[in-house]
Amino acid sequence: MNKQNVTLIDHPLIKHKLTFMRDKETPSVVFRQLLREISTLMAYEVLRDLPITTRTIETPLQTMNAPVLDGKKLAFISILRAGNGLLDGMLELVPSARVGHVGLYRDHETLEPVEYYFKIPQKIDERLVIAVDPMLATANSAIAAIAQLKKAGAQNIRFVCLLAAPEGIANLGHHHPDIPIYTAAIDECLNDKGYILPGLGDAGDRMYGTK
Ligand code: PRP
Ligand code: URA
């Protein structure tokens, strides 16, 4: 994996909030709130190089060529279910973004993704696509989701997660070396059931209080 393709967004505020998310005593309502807050902070970094153009406006004092975002609206793609937690915070920052959903869950025995839904914005080839999922474990889910997005025409994709396992970073880099990865933490390893250690458990279950 090309190391330059991984950006670790380890702002102190993110680190602090992530610790509370990892704590098994943190209830779902707080877990969701923290995920939303972290994703807003991450979005700020992930989108820092968005293209800019100018528009002529009148300030109360004079005419000015002022900066505005250029190009087509962004596409945020949530990898269901847990991706919705990252999506919410990003939408707070960029409310005009288009939104797509890729439905995938991990088979607990094989750790292979099972696909059940795919709906994304039109003209995906003209948009910057931000695919979000809090957990990059084996990366099988991210690899499948990104393959679907590419098949649908997406050409400029970034993958954003909260926690990444080194195994997942290597696997995603092997299958999609062109995709930049943004993460708030790189954890130690996977356990024999494919969970990230130390991790935070099952992100979807912790968000929604399921088992
Ligand atoms: C979790 C997580 C990722 C996937 C990561 O989803 O949100 O999509 O596991 O694991 P991987 O990198 O080994 O593929 P899960 O399958 O639990 O589905 P859910 O979001 O619906 O709970
Ligand atoms: N999916 C999760 O939700 N958590 C993990 O640790 C691994 C995959």
XYZ file of C-alpha atoms and ligand atoms in Angstrom:
241
model
C 0.000 0.000 0.000
C 1.262 3.403 -0.895
C 1.501 5.142 2.487
C 0.765 8.487 0.859
C -2.748 7.269 0.135
C -3.650 7.163 3.849
C -4.381 10.369 5.726
C -4.618 10.080 9.491
C -6.836 12.875 10.811
C -5.777 12.861 14.436
C -6.878 16.248 15.732
C -6.987 16.321 19.578
C -10.760 16.887 19.540
C -11.227 13.806 17.369
C -8.946 11.723 19.601
C -10.866 12.798 22.695
C -14.284 12.066 21.216
C -13.107 8.746 19.791
C -12.039 7.568 23.231
C -15.617 8.007 24.461
C -16.902 6.113 21.436
C -14.574 3.205 22.157
C -15.708 2.996 25.803
C -18.192 0.121 26.042
C -20.204 2.037 28.679
C -21.076 4.817 26.217
C -24.769 4.530 25.297
C -26.071 4.569 21.715
C -27.419 8.104 21.923
C -23.998 9.485 22.897
C -22.206 7.178 20.459
C -24.258 8.554 17.559
C -23.767 12.144 18.649
C -19.984 11.703 18.900
C -19.828 10.019 15.494
C -21.715 12.934 13.974
C -19.379 15.448 15.622
C -16.238 13.589 14.514
C -17.485 13.232 10.961
C -18.016 16.980 10.702
C -14.449 17.555 11.833
C -13.178 14.907 9.406
C -15.167 16.384 6.513
C -13.372 19.672 7.038
C -10.034 17.913 6.393
C -11.210 15.547 3.667
C -12.647 18.457 1.658
C -9.883 20.971 2.207
C -8.733 20.863 -1.445
C -12.147 21.334 -3.061
C -11.865 23.384 -6.258
C -12.777 27.025 -6.014
C -13.920 29.547 -8.584
C -15.030 33.129 -8.137
C -18.310 34.985 -8.395
C -18.762 38.708 -8.680
C -20.673 40.126 -5.722
C -21.344 43.539 -4.281
C -20.259 43.965 -0.681
C -21.794 47.001 1.041
C -18.597 48.853 0.053
C -17.466 47.628 -3.364
C -17.500 44.988 -6.078
C -15.520 41.833 -5.347
C -14.621 38.610 -7.100
C -15.358 36.275 -4.207
C -14.556 32.548 -3.896
C -17.274 29.921 -4.221
C -17.089 26.159 -4.683
C -16.614 25.038 -8.270
C -17.909 21.988 -10.106
C -20.797 19.611 -9.595
C -22.260 18.968 -6.166
C -20.422 16.373 -4.091
C -21.776 12.859 -3.726
C -21.675 11.359 -0.242
C -22.123 7.594 -0.342
C -23.090 5.872 2.890
C -22.174 2.204 3.195
C -25.142 0.958 5.195
C -25.921 0.763 7.975
C -23.131 2.283 9.986
C -22.094 4.687 7.227
C -25.145 6.783 8.066
C -23.429 7.963 11.240
C -20.593 9.520 9.266
C -22.972 10.766 6.595
C -25.019 12.861 9.027
C -22.074 14.953 10.190
C -20.798 15.496 6.673
C -24.228 16.641 5.517
C -24.266 19.231 8.276
C -21.154 20.761 6.721
C -22.243 20.317 3.076
C -26.050 20.254 3.135
C -26.299 20.595 -0.646
C -24.378 17.369 -1.340
C -26.118 14.555 -3.181
C -26.448 11.317 -1.219
C -26.223 7.678 -2.246
C -26.497 4.416 -0.330
C -24.741 1.101 -0.791
C -26.337 -1.656 1.284
C -23.837 -4.266 2.450
C -23.458 -6.435 5.497
C -20.643 -8.737 6.463
C -21.427 -12.434 6.657
C -20.233 -13.299 10.165
C -18.797 -16.673 9.109
C -17.066 -15.861 5.816
C -16.487 -12.111 6.463
C -17.547 -11.597 2.845
C -19.935 -8.730 2.062
C -23.537 -9.477 1.137
C -25.011 -6.758 -1.069
C -28.663 -5.750 -0.737
C -29.056 -2.167 -2.017
C -27.470 0.299 -4.424
C -28.787 3.774 -5.203
C -26.516 6.657 -6.094
C -26.846 10.179 -7.559
C -26.916 10.774 -11.309
C -23.841 11.918 -13.240
C -21.641 10.222 -10.679
C -18.713 10.384 -13.114
C -18.697 14.204 -12.819
C -18.729 14.329 -9.015
C -16.228 13.987 -6.230
C -17.486 10.876 -4.437
C -16.942 10.511 -0.696
C -17.680 6.939 0.433
C -18.148 6.677 4.192
C -18.149 3.745 6.607
C -16.869 4.003 10.189
C -15.035 0.669 10.128
C -12.334 -0.604 7.760
C -11.628 -4.082 9.109
C -10.865 -6.745 6.472
C -11.879 -4.062 3.912
C -14.018 -6.602 2.061
C -17.054 -4.307 2.391
C -15.209 -1.187 1.226
C -13.622 -3.068 -1.690
C -17.041 -4.292 -2.860
C -18.705 -0.892 -2.418
C -15.955 0.930 -4.297
C -16.045 -1.663 -7.089
C -19.770 -1.000 -7.484
C -19.229 2.756 -7.511
C -16.530 2.432 -10.167
C -18.772 0.142 -12.228
C -21.457 2.836 -12.050
C -18.983 5.351 -13.469
C -17.444 7.055 -10.425
C -13.948 8.264 -11.264
C -12.921 10.368 -8.310
C -13.562 8.516 -5.047
C -12.286 9.066 -1.492
C -12.930 6.605 1.319
C -13.496 7.946 4.835
C -13.603 5.802 7.965
C -13.274 6.290 11.681
C -11.115 3.268 12.512
C -8.894 1.298 10.164
C -7.058 -1.957 10.759
C -3.630 -2.246 9.110
C -4.893 -5.386 7.353
C -7.817 -3.445 5.875
C -5.629 -0.575 4.689
C -3.331 -3.051 2.928
C -6.229 -4.975 1.379
C -8.044 -1.853 0.145
C -4.766 -0.486 -1.228
C -4.142 -3.757 -3.037
C -7.571 -3.811 -4.731
C -8.056 -0.061 -5.242
C -4.634 1.617 -5.145
C -6.129 4.792 -6.628
C -8.462 5.463 -3.688
C -7.257 7.804 -0.915
C -8.190 6.648 2.590
C -8.950 9.084 5.416
C -9.172 7.708 8.936
C -9.257 9.046 12.490
C -7.195 6.142 13.856
C -5.182 3.150 12.708
C -5.677 0.400 15.253
C -3.507 -2.609 16.081
C -4.952 -5.605 14.224
C -8.007 -7.791 13.631
C -9.068 -10.577 15.954
C -9.935 -14.072 14.677
C -13.532 -12.942 14.055
C -12.479 -9.989 11.926
C -13.111 -7.325 14.590
C -10.756 -4.389 14.963
C -8.600 -4.364 18.133
C -8.801 -2.403 20.347
C -11.623 -1.023 18.181
C -15.059 -0.043 19.418
C -17.053 -3.205 18.754
C -19.749 -3.489 16.115
C -20.364 0.064 14.913
C -23.887 -0.581 13.591
C -24.985 -2.338 16.763
C -23.537 0.378 18.952
C -25.240 3.103 16.890
C -28.657 1.521 16.894
C -28.677 -0.583 20.076
C -29.030 -3.869 18.209
C -27.058 -7.082 18.782
C -19.491 -3.159 9.464
C -18.907 -1.824 9.071
C -18.361 -2.107 7.701
C -17.886 -3.527 7.814
C -16.410 -3.510 7.973
O -20.711 -3.338 8.851
O -19.844 -0.796 9.108
O -19.319 -1.974 6.668
O -18.504 -4.075 8.984
O -15.901 -4.795 7.949
P -14.957 -5.314 6.777
O -13.955 -4.249 6.531
O -14.347 -6.564 7.368
O -15.798 -5.608 5.582
P -21.646 -4.593 9.143
O -21.350 -5.705 8.201
O -21.569 -4.953 10.599
O -23.060 -4.064 8.750
P -23.954 -2.923 9.424
O -23.282 -1.606 9.139
O -25.243 -3.065 8.717
O -24.058 -3.197 10.905
N -17.271 -4.059 11.720
C -17.482 -3.427 12.889
O -18.538 -2.824 13.085
N -16.530 -3.480 13.823
C -15.359 -4.131 13.643
O -14.506 -4.125 14.549
C -15.161 -4.786 12.417
C -16.126 -4.715 11.466
